[in-house]
Backbone as XML, in Angstrom:
<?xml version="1.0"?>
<chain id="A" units="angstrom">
  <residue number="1" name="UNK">
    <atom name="N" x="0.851" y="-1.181" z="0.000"/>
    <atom name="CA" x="0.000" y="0.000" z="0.000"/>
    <atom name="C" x="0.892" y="1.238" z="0.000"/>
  </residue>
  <residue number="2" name="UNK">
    <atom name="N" x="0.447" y="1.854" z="-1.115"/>
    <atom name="CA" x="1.674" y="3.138" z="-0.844"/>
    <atom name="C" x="0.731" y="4.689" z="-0.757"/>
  </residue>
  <residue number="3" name="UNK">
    <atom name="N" x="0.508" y="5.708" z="-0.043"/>
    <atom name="CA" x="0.248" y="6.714" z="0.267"/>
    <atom name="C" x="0.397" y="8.183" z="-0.743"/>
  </residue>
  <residue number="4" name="UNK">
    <atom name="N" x="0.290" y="8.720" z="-1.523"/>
    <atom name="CA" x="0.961" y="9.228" z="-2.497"/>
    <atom name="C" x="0.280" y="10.705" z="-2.018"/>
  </residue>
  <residue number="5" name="UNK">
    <atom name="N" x="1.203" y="11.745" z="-1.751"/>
    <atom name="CA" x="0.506" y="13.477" z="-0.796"/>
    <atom name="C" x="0.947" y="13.983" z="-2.131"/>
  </residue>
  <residue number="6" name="UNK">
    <atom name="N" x="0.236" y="15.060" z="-1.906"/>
    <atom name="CA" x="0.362" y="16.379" z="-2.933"/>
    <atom name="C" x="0.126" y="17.649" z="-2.270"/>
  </residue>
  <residue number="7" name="UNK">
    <atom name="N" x="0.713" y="18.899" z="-2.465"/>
    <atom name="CA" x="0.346" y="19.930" z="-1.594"/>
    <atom name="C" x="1.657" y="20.059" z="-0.529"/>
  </residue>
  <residue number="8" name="UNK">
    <atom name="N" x="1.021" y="21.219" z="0.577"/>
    <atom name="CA" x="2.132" y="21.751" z="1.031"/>
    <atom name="C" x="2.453" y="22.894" z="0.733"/>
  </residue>
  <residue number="9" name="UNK">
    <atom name="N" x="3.447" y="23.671" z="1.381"/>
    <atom name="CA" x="4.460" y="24.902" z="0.649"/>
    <atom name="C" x="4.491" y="25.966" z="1.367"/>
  </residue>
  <residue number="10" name="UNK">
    <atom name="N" x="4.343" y="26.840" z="0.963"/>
    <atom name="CA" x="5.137" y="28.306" z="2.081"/>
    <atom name="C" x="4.003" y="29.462" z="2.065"/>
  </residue>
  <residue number="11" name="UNK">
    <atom name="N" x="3.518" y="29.504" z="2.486"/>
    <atom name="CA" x="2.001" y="30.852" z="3.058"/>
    <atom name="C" x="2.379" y="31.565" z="4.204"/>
  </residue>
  <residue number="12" name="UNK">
    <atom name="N" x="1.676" y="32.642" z="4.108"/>
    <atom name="CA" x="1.743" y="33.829" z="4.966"/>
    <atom name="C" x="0.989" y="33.360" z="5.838"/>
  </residue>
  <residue number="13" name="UNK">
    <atom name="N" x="0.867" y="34.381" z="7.241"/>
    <atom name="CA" x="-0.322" y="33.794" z="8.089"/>
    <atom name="C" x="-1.371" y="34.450" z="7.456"/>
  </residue>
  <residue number="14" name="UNK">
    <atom name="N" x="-2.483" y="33.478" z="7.744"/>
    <atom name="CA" x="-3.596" y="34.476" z="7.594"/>
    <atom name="C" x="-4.277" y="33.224" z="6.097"/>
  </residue>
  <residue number="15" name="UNK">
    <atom name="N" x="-3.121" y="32.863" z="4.965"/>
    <atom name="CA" x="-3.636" y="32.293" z="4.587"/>
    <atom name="C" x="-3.752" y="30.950" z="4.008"/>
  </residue>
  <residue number="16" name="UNK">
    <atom name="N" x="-4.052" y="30.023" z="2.955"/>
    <atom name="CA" x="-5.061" y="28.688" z="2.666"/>
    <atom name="C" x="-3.532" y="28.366" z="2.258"/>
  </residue>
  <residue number="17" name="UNK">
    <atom name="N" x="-4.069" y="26.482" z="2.477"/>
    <atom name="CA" x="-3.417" y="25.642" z="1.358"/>
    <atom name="C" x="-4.355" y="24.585" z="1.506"/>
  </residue>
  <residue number="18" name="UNK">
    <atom name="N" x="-3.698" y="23.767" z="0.732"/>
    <atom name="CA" x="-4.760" y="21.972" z="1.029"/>
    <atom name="C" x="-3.567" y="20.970" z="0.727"/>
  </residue>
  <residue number="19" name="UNK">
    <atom name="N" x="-4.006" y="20.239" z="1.489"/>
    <atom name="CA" x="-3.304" y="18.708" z="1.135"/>
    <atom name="C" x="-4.178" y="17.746" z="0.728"/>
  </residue>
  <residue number="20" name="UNK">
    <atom name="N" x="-4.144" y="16.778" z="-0.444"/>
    <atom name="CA" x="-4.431" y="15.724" z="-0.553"/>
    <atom name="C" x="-3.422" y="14.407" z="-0.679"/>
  </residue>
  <residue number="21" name="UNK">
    <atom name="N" x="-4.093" y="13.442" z="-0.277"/>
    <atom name="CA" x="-3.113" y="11.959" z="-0.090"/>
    <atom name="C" x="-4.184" y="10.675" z="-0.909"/>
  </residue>
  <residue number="22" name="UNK">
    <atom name="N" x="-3.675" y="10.381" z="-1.611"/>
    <atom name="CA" x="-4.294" y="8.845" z="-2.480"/>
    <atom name="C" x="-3.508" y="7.669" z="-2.036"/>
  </residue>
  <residue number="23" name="UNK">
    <atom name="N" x="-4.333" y="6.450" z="-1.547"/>
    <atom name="CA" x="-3.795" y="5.754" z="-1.056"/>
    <atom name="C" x="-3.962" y="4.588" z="-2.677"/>
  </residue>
  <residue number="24" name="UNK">
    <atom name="N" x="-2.797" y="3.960" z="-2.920"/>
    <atom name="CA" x="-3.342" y="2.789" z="-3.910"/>
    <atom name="C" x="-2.400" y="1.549" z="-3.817"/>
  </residue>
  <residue number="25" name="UNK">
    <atom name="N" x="-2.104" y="0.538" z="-4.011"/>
    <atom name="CA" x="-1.855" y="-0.497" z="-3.834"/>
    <atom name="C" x="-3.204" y="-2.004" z="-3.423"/>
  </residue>
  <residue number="26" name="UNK">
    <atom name="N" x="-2.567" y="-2.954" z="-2.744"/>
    <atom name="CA" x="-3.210" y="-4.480" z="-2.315"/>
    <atom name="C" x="-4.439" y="-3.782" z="-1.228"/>
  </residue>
  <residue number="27" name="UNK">
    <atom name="N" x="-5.262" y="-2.900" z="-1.826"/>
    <atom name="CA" x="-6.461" y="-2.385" z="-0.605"/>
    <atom name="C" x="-7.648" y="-3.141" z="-0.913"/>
  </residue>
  <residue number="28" name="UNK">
    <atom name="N" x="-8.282" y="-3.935" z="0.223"/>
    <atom name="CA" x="-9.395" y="-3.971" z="0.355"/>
    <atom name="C" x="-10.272" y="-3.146" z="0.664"/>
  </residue>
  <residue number="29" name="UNK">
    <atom name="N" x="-9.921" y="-2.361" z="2.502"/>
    <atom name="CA" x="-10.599" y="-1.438" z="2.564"/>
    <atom name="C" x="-9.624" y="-0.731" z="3.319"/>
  </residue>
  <residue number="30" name="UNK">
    <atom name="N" x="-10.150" y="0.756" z="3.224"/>
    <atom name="CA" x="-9.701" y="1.714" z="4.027"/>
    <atom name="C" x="-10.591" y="2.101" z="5.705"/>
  </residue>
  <residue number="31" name="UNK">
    <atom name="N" x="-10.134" y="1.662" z="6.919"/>
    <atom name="CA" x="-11.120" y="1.990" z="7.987"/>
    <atom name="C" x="-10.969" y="3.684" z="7.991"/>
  </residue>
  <residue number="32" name="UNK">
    <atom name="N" x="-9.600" y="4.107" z="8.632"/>
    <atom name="CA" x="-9.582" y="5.745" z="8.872"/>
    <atom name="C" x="-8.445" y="6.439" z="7.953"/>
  </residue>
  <residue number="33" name="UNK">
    <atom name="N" x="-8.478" y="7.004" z="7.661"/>
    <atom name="CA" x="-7.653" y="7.770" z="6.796"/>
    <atom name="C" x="-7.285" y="9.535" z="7.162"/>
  </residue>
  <residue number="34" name="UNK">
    <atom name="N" x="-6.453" y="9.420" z="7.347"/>
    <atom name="CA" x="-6.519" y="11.417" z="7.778"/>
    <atom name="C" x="-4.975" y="11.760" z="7.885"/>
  </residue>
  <residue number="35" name="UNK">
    <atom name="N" x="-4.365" y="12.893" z="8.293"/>
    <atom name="CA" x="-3.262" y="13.935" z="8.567"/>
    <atom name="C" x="-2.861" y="13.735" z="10.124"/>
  </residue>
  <residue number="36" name="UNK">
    <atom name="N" x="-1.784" y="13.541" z="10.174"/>
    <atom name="CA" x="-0.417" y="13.530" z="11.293"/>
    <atom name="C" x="0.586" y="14.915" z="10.785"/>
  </residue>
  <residue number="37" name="UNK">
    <atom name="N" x="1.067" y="15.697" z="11.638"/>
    <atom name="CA" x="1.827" y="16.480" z="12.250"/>
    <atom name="C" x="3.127" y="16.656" z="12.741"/>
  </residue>
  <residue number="38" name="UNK">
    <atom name="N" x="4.634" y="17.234" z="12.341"/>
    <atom name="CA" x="5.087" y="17.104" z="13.113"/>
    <atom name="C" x="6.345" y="18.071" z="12.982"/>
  </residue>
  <residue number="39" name="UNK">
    <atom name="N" x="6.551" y="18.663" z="14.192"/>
    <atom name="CA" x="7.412" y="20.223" z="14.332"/>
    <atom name="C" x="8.322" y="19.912" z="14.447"/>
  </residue>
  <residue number="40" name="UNK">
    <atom name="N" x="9.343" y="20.639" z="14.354"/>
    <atom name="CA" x="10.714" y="20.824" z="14.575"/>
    <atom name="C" x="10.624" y="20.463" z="16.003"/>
  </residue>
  <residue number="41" name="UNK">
    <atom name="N" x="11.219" y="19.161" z="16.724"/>
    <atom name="CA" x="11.278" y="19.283" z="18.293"/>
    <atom name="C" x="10.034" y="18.599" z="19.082"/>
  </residue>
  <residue number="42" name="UNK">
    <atom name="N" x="9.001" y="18.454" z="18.215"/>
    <atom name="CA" x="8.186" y="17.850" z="18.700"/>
    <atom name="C" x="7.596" y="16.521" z="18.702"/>
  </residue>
  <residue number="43" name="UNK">
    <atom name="N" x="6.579" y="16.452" z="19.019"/>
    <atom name="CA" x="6.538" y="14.906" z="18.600"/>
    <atom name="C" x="4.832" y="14.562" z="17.607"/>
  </residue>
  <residue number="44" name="UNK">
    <atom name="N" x="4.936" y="13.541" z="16.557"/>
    <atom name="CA" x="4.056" y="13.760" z="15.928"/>
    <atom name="C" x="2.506" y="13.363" z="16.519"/>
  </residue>
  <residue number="45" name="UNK">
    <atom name="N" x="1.739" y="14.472" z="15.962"/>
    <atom name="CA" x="0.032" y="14.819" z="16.322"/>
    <atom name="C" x="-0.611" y="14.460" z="15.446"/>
  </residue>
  <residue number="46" name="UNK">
    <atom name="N" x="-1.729" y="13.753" z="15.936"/>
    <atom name="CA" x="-2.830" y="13.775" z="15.224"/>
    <atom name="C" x="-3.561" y="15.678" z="14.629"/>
  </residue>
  <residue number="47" name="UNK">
    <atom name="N" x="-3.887" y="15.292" z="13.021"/>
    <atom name="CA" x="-4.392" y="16.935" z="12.617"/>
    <atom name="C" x="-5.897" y="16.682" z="12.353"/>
  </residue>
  <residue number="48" name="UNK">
    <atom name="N" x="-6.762" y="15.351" z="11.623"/>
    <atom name="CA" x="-7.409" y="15.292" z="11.405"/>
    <atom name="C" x="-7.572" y="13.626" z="10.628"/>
  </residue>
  <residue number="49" name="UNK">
    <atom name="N" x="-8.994" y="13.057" z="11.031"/>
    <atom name="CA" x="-9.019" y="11.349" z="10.470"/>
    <atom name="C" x="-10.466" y="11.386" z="10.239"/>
  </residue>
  <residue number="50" name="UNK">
    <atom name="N" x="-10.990" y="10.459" z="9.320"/>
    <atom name="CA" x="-11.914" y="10.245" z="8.999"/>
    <atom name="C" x="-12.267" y="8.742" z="8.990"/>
  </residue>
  <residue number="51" name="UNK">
    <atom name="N" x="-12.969" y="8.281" z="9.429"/>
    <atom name="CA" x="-13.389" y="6.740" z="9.317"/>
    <atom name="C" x="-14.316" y="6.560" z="7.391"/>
  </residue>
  <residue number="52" name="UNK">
    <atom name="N" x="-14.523" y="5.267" z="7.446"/>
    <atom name="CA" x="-15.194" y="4.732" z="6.712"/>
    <atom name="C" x="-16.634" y="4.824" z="6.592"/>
  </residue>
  <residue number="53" name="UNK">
    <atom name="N" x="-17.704" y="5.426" z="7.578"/>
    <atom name="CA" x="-18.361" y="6.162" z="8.084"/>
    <atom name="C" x="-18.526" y="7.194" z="7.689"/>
  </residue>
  <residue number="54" name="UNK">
    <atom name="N" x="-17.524" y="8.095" z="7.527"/>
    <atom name="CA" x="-17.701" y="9.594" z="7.526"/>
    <atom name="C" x="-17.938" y="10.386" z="8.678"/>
  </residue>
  <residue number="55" name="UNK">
    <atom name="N" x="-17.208" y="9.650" z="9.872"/>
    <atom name="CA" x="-17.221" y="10.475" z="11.062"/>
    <atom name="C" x="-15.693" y="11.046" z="11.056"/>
  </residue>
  <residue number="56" name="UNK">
    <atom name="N" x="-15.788" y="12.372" z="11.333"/>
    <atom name="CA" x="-14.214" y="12.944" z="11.442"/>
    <atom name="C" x="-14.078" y="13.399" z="12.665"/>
  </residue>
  <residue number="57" name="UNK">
    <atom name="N" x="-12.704" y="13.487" z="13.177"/>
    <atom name="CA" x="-11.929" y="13.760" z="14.225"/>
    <atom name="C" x="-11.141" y="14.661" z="13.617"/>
  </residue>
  <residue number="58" name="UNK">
    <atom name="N" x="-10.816" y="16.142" z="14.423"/>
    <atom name="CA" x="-10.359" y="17.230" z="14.332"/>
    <atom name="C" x="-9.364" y="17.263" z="15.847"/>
  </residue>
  <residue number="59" name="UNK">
    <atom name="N" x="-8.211" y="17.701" z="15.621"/>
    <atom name="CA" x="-7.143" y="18.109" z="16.991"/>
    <atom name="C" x="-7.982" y="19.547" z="17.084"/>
  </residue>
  <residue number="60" name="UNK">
    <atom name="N" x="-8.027" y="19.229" z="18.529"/>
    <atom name="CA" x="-8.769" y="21.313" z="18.983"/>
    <atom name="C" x="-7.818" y="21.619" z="18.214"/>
  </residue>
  <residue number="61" name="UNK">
    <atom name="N" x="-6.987" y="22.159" z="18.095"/>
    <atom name="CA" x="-6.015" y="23.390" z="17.601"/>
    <atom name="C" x="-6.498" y="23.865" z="16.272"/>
  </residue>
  <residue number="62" name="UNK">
    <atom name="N" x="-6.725" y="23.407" z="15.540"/>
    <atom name="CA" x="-7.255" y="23.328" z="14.366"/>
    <atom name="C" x="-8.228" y="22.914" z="13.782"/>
  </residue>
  <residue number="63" name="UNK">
    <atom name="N" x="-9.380" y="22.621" z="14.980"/>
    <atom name="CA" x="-11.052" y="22.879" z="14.820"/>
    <atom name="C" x="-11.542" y="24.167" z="14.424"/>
  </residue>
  <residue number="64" name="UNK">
    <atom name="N" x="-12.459" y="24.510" z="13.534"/>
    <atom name="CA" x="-13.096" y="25.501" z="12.704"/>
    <atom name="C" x="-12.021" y="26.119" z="11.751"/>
  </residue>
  <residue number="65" name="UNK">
    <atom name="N" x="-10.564" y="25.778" z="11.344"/>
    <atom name="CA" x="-10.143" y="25.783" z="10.481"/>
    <atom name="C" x="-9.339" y="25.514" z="9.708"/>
  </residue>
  <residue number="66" name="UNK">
    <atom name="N" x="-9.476" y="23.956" z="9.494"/>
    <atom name="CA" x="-8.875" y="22.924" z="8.882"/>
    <atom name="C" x="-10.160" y="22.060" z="8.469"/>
  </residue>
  <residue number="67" name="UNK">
    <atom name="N" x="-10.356" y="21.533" z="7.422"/>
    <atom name="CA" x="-11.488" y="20.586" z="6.884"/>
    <atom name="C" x="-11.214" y="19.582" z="6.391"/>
  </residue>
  <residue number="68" name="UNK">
    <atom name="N" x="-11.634" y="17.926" z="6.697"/>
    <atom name="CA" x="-10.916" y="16.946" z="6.513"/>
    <atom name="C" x="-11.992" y="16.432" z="4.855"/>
  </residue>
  <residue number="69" name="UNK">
    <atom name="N" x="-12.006" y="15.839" z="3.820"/>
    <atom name="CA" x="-12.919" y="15.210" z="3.580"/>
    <atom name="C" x="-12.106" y="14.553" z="2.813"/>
  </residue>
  <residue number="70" name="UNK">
    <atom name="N" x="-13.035" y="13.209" z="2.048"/>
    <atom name="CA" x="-12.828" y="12.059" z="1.892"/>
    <atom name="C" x="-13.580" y="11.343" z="1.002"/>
  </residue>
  <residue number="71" name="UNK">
    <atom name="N" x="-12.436" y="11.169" z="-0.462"/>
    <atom name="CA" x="-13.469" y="10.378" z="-1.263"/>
    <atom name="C" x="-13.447" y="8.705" z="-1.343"/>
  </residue>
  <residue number="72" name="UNK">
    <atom name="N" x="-14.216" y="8.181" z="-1.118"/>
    <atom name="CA" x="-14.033" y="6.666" z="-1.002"/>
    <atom name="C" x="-13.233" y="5.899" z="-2.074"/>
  </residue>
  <residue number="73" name="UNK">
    <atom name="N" x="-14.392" y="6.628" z="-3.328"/>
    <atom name="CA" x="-14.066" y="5.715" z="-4.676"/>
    <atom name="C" x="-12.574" y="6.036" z="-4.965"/>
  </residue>
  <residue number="74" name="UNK">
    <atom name="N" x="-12.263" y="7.242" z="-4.549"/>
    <atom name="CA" x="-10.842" y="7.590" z="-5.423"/>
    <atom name="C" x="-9.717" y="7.157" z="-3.953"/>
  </residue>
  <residue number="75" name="UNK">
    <atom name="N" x="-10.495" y="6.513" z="-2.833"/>
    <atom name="CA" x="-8.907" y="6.436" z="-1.705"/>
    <atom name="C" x="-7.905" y="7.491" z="-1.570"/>
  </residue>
  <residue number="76" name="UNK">
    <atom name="N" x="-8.894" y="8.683" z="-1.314"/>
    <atom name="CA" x="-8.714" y="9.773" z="-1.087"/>
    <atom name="C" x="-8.761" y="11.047" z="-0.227"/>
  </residue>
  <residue number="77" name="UNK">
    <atom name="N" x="-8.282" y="11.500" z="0.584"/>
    <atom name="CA" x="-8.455" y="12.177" z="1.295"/>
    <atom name="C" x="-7.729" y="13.730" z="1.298"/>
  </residue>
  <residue number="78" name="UNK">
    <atom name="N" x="-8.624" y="14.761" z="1.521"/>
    <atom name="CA" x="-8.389" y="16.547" z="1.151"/>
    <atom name="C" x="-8.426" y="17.044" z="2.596"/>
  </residue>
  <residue number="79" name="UNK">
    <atom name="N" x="-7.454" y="17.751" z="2.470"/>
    <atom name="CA" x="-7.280" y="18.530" z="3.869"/>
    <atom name="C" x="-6.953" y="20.225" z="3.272"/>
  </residue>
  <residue number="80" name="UNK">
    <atom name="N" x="-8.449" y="20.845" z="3.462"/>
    <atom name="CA" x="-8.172" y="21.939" z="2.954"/>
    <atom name="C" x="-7.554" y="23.253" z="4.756"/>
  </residue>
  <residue number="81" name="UNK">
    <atom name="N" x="-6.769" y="23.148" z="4.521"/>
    <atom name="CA" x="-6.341" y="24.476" z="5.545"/>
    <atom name="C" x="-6.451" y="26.281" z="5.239"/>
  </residue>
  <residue number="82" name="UNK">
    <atom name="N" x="-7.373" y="26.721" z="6.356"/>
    <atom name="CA" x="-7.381" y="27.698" z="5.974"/>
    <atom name="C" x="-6.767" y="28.949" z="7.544"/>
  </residue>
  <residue number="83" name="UNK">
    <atom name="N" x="-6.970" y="29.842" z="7.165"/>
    <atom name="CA" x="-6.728" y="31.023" z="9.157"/>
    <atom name="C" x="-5.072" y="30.196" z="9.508"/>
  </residue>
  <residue number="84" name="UNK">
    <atom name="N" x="-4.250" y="30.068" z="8.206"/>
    <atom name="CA" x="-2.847" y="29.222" z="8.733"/>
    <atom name="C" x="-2.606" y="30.179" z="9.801"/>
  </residue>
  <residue number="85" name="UNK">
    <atom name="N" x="-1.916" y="29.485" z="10.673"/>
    <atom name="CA" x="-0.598" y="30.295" z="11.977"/>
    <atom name="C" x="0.421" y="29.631" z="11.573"/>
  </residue>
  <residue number="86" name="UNK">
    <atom name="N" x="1.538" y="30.439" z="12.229"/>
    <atom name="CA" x="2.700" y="30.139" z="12.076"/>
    <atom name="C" x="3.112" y="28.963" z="13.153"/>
  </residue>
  <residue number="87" name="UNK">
    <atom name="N" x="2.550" y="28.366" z="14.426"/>
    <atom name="CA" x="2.265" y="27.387" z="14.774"/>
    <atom name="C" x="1.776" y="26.319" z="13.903"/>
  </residue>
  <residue number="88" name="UNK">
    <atom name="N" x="1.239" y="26.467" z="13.164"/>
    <atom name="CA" x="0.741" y="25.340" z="11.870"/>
    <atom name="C" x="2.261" y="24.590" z="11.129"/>
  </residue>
  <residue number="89" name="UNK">
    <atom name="N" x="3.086" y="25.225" z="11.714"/>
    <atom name="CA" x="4.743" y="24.701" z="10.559"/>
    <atom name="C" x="4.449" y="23.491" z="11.062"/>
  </residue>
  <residue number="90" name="UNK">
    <atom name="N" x="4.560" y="22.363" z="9.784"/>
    <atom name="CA" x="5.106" y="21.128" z="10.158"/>
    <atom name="C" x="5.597" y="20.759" z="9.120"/>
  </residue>
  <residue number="91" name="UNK">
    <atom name="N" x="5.878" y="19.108" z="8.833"/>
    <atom name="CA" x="5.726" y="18.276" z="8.119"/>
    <atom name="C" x="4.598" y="17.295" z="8.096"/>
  </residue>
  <residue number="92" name="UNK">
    <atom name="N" x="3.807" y="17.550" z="7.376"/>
    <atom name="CA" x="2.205" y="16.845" z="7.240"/>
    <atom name="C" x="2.753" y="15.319" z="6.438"/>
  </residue>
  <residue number="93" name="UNK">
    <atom name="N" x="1.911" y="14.365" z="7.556"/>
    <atom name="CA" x="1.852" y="13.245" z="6.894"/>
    <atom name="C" x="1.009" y="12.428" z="6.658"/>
  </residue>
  <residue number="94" name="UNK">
    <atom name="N" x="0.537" y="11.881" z="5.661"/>
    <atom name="CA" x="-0.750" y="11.144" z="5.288"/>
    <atom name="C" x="-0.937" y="9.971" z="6.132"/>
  </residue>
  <residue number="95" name="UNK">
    <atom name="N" x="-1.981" y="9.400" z="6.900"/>
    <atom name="CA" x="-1.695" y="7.827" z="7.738"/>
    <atom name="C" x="-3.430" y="7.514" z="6.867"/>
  </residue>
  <residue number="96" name="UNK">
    <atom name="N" x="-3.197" y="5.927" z="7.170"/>
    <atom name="CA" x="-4.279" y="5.267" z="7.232"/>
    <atom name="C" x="-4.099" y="3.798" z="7.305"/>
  </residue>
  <residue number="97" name="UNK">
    <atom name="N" x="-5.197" y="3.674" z="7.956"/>
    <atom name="CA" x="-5.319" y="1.902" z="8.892"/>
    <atom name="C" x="-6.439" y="1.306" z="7.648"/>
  </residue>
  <residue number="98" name="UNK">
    <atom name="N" x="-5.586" y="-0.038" z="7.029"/>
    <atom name="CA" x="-6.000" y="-0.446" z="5.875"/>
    <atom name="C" x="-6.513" y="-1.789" z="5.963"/>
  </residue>
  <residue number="99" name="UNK">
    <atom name="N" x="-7.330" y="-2.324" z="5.524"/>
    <atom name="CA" x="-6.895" y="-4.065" z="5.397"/>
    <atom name="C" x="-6.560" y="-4.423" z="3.961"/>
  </residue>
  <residue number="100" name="UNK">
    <atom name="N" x="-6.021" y="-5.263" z="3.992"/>
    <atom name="CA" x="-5.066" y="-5.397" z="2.150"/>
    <atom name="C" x="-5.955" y="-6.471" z="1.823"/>
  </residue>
  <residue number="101" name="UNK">
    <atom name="N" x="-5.619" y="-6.576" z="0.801"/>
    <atom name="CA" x="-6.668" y="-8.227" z="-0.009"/>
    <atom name="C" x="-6.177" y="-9.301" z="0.492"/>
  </residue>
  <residue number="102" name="UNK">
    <atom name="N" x="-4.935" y="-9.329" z="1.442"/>
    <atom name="CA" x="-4.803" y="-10.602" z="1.769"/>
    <atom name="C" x="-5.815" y="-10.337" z="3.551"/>
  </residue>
  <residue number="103" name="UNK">
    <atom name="N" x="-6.282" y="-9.670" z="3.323"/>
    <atom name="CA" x="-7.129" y="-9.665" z="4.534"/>
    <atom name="C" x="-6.129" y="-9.011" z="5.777"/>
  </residue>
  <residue number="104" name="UNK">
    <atom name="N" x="-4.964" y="-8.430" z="5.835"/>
    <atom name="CA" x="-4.089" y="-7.857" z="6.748"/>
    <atom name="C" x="-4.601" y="-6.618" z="7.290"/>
  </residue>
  <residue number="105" name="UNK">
    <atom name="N" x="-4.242" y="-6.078" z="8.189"/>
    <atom name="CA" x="-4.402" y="-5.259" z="8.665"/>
    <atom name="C" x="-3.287" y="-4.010" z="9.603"/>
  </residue>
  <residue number="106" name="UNK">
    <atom name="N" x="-3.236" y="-2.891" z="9.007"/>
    <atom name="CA" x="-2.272" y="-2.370" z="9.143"/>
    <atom name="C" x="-2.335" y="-0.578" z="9.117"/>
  </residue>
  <residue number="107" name="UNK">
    <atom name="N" x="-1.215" y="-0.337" z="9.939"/>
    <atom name="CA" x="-0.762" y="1.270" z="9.564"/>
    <atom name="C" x="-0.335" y="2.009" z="8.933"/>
  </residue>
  <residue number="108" name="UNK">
    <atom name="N" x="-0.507" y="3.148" z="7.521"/>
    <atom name="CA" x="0.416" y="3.131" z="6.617"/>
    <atom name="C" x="0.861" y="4.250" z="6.572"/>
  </residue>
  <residue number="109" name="UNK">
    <atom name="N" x="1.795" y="5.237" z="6.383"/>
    <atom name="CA" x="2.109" y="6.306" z="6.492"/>
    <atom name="C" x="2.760" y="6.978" z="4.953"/>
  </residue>
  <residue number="110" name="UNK">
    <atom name="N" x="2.207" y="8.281" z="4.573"/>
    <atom name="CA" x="2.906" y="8.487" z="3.303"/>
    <atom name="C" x="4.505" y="9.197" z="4.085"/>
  </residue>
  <residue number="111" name="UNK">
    <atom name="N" x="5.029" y="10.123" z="3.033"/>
    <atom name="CA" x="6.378" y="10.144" z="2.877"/>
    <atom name="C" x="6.977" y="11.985" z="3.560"/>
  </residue>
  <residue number="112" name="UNK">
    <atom name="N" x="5.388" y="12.673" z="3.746"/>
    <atom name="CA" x="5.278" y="13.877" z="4.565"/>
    <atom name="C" x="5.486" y="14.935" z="3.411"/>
  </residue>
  <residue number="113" name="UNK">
    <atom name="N" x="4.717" y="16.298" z="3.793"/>
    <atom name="CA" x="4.707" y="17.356" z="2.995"/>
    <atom name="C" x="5.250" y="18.445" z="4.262"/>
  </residue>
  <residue number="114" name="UNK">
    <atom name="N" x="5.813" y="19.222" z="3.815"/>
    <atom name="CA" x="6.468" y="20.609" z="4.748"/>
    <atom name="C" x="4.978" y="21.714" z="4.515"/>
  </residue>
  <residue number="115" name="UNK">
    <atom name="N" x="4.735" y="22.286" z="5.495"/>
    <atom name="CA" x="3.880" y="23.253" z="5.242"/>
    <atom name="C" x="4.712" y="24.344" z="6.266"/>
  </residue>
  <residue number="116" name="UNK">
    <atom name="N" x="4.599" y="25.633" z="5.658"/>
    <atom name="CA" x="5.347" y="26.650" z="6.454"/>
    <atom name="C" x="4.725" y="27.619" z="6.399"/>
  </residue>
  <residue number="117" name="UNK">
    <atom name="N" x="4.263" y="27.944" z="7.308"/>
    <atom name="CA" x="3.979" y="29.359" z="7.831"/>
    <atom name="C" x="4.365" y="30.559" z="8.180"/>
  </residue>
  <residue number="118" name="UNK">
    <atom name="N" x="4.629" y="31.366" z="7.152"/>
    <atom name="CA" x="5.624" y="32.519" z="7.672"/>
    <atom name="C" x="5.555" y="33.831" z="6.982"/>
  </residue>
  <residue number="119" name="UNK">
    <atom name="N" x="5.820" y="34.558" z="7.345"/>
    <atom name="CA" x="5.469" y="35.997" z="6.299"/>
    <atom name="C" x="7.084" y="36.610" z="6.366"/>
  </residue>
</chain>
């Protein structure tokens, strides 16, 4: 299963970017799929996940402005960011808990996008 991000890059505060991540490989199904976090020094955060459902989980920090959504058919998931702070610097990384066609079950992580916040 490989994770494939797009997006990222260098914004002022104040404003937008988006990330999307396509997951494709040996998938049966996808349970949660969403954005991990992680700063210079820190340690990596949950940003936002979505189940199979369509129930999402948001980190407070970035409740009312960060939006997770999620297309099934395409094993896809959009993380549009908007109101960036300069607290927002990370390296964004795509995760999702998969089961493969051999019926496995697992954690997968893409390869991380830099998002920077700075004027």
């Amino acid at each position: 299963v490989n994770l494939v991000e797009s997006g990222g890059g260098l914004v002022q505060p104040g404003g937008s970017l988006s990330l999307s991540c396509t997951a494709s490989g040996s998938i049966f199904s996808i349970h949660t799929m969403g954005w991990y976090r992680q700063a210079p020094g820190k340690e990596r955060e949950l940003v936002a996940d979505t189940n199979s459902e369509g129930a999402t989980n948001y980190a407070e920090s970035v409740r009312g402005r960060f939006t997770l959504s999620r297309d099934n058919a395409l094993n896809t998931v959009y993380l549009q960011m908007n109101s960036l702070k300069p607290e927002d610097t990370a390296v964004y990384y795509c995760n999702a808990y998969v089961t493969t066609q051999l019926r496995l079950r697992d954690t997968y992580w893409g390869q991380g996008t830099q998002v920077t916040v700075s004027s």
